PDB file of C-alpha atoms in Angstrom:
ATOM      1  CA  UNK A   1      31.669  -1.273 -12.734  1.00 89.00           C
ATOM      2  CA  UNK A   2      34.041   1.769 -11.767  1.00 93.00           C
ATOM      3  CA  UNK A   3      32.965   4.323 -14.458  1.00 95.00           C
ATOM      4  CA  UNK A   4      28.734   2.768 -13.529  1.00 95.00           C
ATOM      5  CA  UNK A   5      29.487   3.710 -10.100  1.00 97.00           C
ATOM      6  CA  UNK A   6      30.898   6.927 -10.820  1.00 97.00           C
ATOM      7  CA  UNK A   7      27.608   8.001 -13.579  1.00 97.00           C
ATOM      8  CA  UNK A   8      25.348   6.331 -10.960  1.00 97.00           C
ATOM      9  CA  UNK A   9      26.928   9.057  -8.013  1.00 97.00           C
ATOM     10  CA  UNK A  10      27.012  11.751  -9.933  1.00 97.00           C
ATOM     11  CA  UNK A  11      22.941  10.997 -11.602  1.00 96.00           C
ATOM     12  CA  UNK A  12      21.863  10.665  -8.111  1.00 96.00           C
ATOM     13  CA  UNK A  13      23.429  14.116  -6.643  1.00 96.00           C
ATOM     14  CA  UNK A  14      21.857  15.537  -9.548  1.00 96.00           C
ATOM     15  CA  UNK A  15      18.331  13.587  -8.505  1.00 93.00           C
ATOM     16  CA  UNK A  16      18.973  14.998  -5.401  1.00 93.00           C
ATOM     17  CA  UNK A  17      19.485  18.587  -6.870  1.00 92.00           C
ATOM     18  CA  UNK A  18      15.971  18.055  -8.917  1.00 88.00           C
ATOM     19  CA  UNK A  19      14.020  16.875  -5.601  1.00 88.00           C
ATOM     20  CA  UNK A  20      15.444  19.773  -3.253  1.00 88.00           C
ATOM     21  CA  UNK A  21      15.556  22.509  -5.321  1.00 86.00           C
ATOM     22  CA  UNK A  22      12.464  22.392  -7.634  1.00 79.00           C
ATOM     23  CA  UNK A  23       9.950  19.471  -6.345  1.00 76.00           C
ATOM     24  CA  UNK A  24      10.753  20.603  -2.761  1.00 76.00           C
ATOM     25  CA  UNK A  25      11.339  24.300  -2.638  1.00 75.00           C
ATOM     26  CA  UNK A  26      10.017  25.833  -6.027  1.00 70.00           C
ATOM     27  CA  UNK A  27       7.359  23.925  -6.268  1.00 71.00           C
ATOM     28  CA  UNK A  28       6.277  21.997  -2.965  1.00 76.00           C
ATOM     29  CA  UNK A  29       4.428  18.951  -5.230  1.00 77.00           C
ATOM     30  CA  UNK A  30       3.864  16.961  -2.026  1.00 80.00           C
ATOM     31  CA  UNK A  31       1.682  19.492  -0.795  1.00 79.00           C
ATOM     32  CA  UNK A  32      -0.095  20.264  -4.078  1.00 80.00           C
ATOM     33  CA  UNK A  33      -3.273  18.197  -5.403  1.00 83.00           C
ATOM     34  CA  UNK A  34      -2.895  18.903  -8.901  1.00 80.00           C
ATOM     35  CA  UNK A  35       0.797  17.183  -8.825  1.00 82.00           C
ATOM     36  CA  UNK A  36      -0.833  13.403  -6.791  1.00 85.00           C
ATOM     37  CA  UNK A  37      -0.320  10.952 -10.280  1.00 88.00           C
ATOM     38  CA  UNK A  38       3.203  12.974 -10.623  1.00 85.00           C
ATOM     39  CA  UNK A  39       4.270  11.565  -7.154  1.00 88.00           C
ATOM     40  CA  UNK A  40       2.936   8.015  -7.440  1.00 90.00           C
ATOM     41  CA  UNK A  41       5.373   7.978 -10.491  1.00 91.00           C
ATOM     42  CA  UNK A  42       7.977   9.503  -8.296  1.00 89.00           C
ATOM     43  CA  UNK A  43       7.524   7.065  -5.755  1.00 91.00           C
ATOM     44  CA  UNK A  44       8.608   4.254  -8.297  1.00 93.00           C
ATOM     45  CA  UNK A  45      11.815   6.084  -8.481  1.00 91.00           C
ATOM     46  CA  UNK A  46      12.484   5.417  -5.131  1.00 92.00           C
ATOM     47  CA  UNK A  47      13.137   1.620  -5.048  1.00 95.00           C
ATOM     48  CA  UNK A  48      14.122   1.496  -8.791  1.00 95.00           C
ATOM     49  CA  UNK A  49      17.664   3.380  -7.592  1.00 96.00           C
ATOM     50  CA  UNK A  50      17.714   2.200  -4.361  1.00 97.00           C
ATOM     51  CA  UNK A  51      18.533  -0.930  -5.767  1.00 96.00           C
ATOM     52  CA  UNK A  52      20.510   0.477  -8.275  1.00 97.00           C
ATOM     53  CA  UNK A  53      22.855   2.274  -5.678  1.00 97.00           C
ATOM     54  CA  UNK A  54      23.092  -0.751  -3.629  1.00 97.00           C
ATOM     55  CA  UNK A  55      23.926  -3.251  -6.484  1.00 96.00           C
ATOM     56  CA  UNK A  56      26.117  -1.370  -9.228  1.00 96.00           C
ATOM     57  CA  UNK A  57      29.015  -0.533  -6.998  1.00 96.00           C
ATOM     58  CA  UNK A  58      28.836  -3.777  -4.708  1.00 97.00           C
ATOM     59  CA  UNK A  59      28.030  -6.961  -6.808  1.00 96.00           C
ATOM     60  CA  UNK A  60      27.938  -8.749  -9.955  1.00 94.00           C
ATOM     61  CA  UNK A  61      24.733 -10.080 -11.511  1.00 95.00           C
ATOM     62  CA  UNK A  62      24.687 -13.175 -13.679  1.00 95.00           C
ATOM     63  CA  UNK A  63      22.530 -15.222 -15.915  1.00 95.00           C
ATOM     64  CA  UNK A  64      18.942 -14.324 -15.143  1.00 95.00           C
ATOM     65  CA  UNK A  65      19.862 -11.721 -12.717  1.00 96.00           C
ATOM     66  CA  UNK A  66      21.734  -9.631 -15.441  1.00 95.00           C
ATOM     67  CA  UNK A  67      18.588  -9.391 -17.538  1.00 95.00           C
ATOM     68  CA  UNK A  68      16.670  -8.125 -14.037  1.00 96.00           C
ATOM     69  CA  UNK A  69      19.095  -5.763 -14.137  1.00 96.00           C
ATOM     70  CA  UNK A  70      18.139  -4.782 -17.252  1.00 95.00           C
ATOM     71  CA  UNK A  71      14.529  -4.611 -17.105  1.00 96.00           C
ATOM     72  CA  UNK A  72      14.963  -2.329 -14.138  1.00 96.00           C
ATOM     73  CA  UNK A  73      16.383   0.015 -16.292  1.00 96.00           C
ATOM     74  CA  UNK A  74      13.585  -0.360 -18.783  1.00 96.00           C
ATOM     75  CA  UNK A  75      11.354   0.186 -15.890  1.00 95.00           C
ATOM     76  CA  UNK A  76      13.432   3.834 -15.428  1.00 95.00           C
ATOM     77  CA  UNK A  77      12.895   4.343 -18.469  1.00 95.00           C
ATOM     78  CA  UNK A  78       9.143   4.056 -18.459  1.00 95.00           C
ATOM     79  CA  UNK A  79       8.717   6.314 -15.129  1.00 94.00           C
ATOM     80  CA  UNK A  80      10.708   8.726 -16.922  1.00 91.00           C
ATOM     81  CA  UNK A  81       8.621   9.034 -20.035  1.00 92.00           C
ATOM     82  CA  UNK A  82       5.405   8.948 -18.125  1.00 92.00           C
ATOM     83  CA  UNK A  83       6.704  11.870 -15.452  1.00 88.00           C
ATOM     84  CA  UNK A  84       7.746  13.767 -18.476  1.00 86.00           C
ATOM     85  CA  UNK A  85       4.297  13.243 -19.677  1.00 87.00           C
ATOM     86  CA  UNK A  86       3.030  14.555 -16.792  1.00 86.00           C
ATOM     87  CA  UNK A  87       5.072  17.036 -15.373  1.00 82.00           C
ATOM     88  CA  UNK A  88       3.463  19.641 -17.724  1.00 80.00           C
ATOM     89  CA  UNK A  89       0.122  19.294 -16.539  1.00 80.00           C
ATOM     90  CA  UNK A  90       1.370  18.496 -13.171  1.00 79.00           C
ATOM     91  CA  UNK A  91       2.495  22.125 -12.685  1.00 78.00           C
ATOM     92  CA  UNK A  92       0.541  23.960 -15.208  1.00 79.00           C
ATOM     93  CA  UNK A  93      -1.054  25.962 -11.627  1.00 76.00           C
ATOM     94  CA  UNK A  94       2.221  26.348 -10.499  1.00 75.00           C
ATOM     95  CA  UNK A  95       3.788  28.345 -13.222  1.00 77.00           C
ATOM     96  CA  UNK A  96       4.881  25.247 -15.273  1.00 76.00           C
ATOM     97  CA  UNK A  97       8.273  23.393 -15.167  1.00 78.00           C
ATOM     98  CA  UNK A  98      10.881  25.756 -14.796  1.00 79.00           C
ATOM     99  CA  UNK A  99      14.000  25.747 -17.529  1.00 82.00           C
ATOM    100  CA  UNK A 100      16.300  24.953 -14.934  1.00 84.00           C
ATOM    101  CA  UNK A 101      14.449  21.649 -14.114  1.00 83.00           C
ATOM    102  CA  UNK A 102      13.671  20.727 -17.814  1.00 85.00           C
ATOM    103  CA  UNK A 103      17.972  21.369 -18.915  1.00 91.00           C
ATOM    104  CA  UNK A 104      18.373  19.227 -15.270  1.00 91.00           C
ATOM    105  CA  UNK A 105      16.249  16.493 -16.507  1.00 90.00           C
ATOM    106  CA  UNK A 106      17.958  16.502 -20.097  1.00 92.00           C
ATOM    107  CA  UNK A 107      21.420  16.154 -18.532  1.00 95.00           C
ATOM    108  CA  UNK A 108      20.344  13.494 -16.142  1.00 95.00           C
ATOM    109  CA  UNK A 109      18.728  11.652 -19.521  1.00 93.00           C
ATOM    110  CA  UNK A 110      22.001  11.678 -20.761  1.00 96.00           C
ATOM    111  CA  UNK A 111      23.662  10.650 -18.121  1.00 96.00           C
ATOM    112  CA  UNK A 112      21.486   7.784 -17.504  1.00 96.00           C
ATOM    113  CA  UNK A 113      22.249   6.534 -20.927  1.00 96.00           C
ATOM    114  CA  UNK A 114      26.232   7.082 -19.900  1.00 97.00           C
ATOM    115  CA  UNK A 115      25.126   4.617 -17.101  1.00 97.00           C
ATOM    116  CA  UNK A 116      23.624   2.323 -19.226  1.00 96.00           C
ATOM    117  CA  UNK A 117      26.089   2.457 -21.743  1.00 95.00           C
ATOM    118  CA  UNK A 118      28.903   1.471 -18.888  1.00 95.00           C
ATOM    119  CA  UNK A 119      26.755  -1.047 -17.267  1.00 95.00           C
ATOM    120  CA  UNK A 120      26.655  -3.124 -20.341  1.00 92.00           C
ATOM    121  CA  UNK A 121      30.253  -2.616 -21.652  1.00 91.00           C
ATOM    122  CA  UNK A 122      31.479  -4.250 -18.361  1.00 87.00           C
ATOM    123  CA  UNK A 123      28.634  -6.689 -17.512  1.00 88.00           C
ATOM    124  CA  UNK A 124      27.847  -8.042 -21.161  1.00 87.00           C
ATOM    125  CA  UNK A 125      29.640 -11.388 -20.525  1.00 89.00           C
ATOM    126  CA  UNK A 126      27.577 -11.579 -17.239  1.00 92.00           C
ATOM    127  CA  UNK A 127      24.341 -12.310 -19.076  1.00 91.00           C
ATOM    128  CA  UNK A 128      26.327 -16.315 -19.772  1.00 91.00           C
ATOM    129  CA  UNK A 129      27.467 -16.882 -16.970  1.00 92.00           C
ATOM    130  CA  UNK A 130      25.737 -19.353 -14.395  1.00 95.00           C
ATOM    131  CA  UNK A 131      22.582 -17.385 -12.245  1.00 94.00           C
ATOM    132  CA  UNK A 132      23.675 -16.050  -9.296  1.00 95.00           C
ATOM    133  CA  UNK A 133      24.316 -12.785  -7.329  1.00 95.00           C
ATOM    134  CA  UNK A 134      28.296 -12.446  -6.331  1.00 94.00           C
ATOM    135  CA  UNK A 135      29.611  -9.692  -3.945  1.00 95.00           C
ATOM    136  CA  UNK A 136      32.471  -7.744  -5.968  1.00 94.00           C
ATOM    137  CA  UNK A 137      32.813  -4.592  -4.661  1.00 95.00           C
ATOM    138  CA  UNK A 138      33.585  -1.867  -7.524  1.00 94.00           C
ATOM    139  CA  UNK A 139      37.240  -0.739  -7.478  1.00 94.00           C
ATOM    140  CA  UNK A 140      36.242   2.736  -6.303  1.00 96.00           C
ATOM    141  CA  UNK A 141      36.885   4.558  -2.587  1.00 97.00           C
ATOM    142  CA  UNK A 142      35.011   2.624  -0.062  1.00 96.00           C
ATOM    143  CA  UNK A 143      33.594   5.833   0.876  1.00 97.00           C
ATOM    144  CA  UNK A 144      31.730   6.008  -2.530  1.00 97.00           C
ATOM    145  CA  UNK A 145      30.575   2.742  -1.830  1.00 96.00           C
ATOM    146  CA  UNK A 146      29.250   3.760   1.715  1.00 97.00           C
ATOM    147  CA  UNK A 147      28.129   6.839   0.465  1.00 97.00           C
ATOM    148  CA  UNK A 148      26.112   5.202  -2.404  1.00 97.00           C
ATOM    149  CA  UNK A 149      24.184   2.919   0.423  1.00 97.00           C
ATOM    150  CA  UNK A 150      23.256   6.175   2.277  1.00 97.00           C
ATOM    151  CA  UNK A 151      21.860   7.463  -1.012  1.00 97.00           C
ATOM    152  CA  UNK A 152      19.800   4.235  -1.532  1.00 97.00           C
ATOM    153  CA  UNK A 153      18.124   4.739   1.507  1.00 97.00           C
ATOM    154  CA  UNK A 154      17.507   8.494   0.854  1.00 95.00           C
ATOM    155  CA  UNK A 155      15.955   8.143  -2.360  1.00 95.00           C
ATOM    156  CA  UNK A 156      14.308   5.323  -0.906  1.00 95.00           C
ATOM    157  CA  UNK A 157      12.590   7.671   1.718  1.00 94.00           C
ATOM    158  CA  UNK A 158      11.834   9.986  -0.918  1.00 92.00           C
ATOM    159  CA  UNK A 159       9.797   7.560  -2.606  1.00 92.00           C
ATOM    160  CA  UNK A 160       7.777   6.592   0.570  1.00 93.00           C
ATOM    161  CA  UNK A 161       7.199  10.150   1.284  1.00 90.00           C
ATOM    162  CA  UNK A 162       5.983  10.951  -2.538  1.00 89.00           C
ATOM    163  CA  UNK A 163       3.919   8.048  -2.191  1.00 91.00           C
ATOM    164  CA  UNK A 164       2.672   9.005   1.342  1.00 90.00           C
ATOM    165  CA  UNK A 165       1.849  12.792  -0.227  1.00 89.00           C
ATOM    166  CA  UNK A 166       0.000  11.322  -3.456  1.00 88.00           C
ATOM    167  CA  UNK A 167      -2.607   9.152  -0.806  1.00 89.00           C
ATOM    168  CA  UNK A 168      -3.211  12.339   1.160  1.00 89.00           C
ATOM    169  CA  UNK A 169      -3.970  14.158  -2.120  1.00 85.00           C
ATOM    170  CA  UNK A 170      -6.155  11.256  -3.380  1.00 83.00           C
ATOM    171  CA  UNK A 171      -9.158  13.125  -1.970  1.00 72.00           C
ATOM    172  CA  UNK A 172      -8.394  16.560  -2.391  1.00 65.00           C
ATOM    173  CA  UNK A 173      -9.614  18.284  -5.426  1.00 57.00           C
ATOM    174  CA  UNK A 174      -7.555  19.709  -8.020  1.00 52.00           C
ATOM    175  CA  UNK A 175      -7.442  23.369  -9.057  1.00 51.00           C
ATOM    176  CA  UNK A 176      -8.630  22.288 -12.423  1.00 48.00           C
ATOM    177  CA  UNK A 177     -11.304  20.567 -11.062  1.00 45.00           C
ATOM    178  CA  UNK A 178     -12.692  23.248  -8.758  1.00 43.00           C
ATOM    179  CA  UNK A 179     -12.491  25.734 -10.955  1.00 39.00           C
ATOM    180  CA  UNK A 180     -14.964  23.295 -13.442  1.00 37.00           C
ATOM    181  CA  UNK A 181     -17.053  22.665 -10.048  1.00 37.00           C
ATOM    182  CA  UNK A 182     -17.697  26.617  -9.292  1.00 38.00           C
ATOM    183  CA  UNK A 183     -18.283  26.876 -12.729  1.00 39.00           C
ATOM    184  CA  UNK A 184     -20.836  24.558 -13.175  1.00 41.00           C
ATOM    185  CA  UNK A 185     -22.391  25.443 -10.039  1.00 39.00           C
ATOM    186  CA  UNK A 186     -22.765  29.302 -11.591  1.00 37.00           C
ATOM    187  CA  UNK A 187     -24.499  27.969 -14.399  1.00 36.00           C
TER     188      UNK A 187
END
């Protein structure tokens, strides 16, 4: 699982990279109504790779677990289509997605595939073997590995606080829909 840990570090600095710089700074979606149904799919981010940092570079998953392991990715999979879905809308009143974001999410599409890719070259034979969950540490720095379980817990945090944002903006009105509500009320 060397070359899964490695894609799986270098996907979630990028993550990182997309959260700071453009849902954070550029764009402040925790703070913004019209972006609430982007962040509850954000917040499913959270646990889907805080597991995955926790589990790719520490353990090996067999029988039943390897096919968890590969719904989860299915599950990333979905989240991503939907955000993409959404991220348009999501940000139509704040200018749109910026091209740095959208080449950032095509390189971090790719790179999840990479992971993918990896993850099933040297787990394949896992899906066989008898269920259970084995502690196998990656042969990568321990620091990777330590870094990789402060990561889980960051993006873990991220999700709670995307989640946390969309509740607050459950009852706020969207720009879309107050511009409809002074309309009608004109009429």
């Amino acid at each position: 699982m060397e070359v899964a840990t490695y894609l799986l570090f270098v996907l979630g600095c990028l993550g990182a990279t997309d959260i700071a710089v453009y849902h954070s700074f550029a764009h402040g979606i925790r703070s913004n109504p019209d972006s609430r149904f982007e962040l509850i799919v954000h917040s499913l981010r959270g646990p889907t790779y805080a597991l995955l940092f926790l589990l790719i570079p520490n353990v090996t998953l067999h029988g039943i677990y390897f096919w968890c392991l590969i719904a989860l990715f299915v599950i990333d999979v979905g989240i991503s289509i939907v955000d993409f879905a959404l991220e348009r809308e999501s940000r139509r009143f704040l200018g749109g997605l910026p091209s740095g974001e959208y080449v950032l999410h095509i390189i971090m599409g790719m790179l999840f595939g990479a992971l993918v890719t990896a993850v099933c070259f040297g787990a394949l034979e896992w899906r066989d073997l008898p269920t259970q969950i084995a502690y196998a540490p990656a042969s990568v720095p321990d620091l990777l590995r330590l870094v990789m379980v402060v990561m889980a817990a960051l993006v873990l945090i991220s999700g709670i606080q995307d989640a946390v944002a969309a509740c607050r903006l459950t009852g706020q009105s969207v720009r879309g829909d107050q511009f409809s509500h002074s309309n009608g009320a004109k009429q």
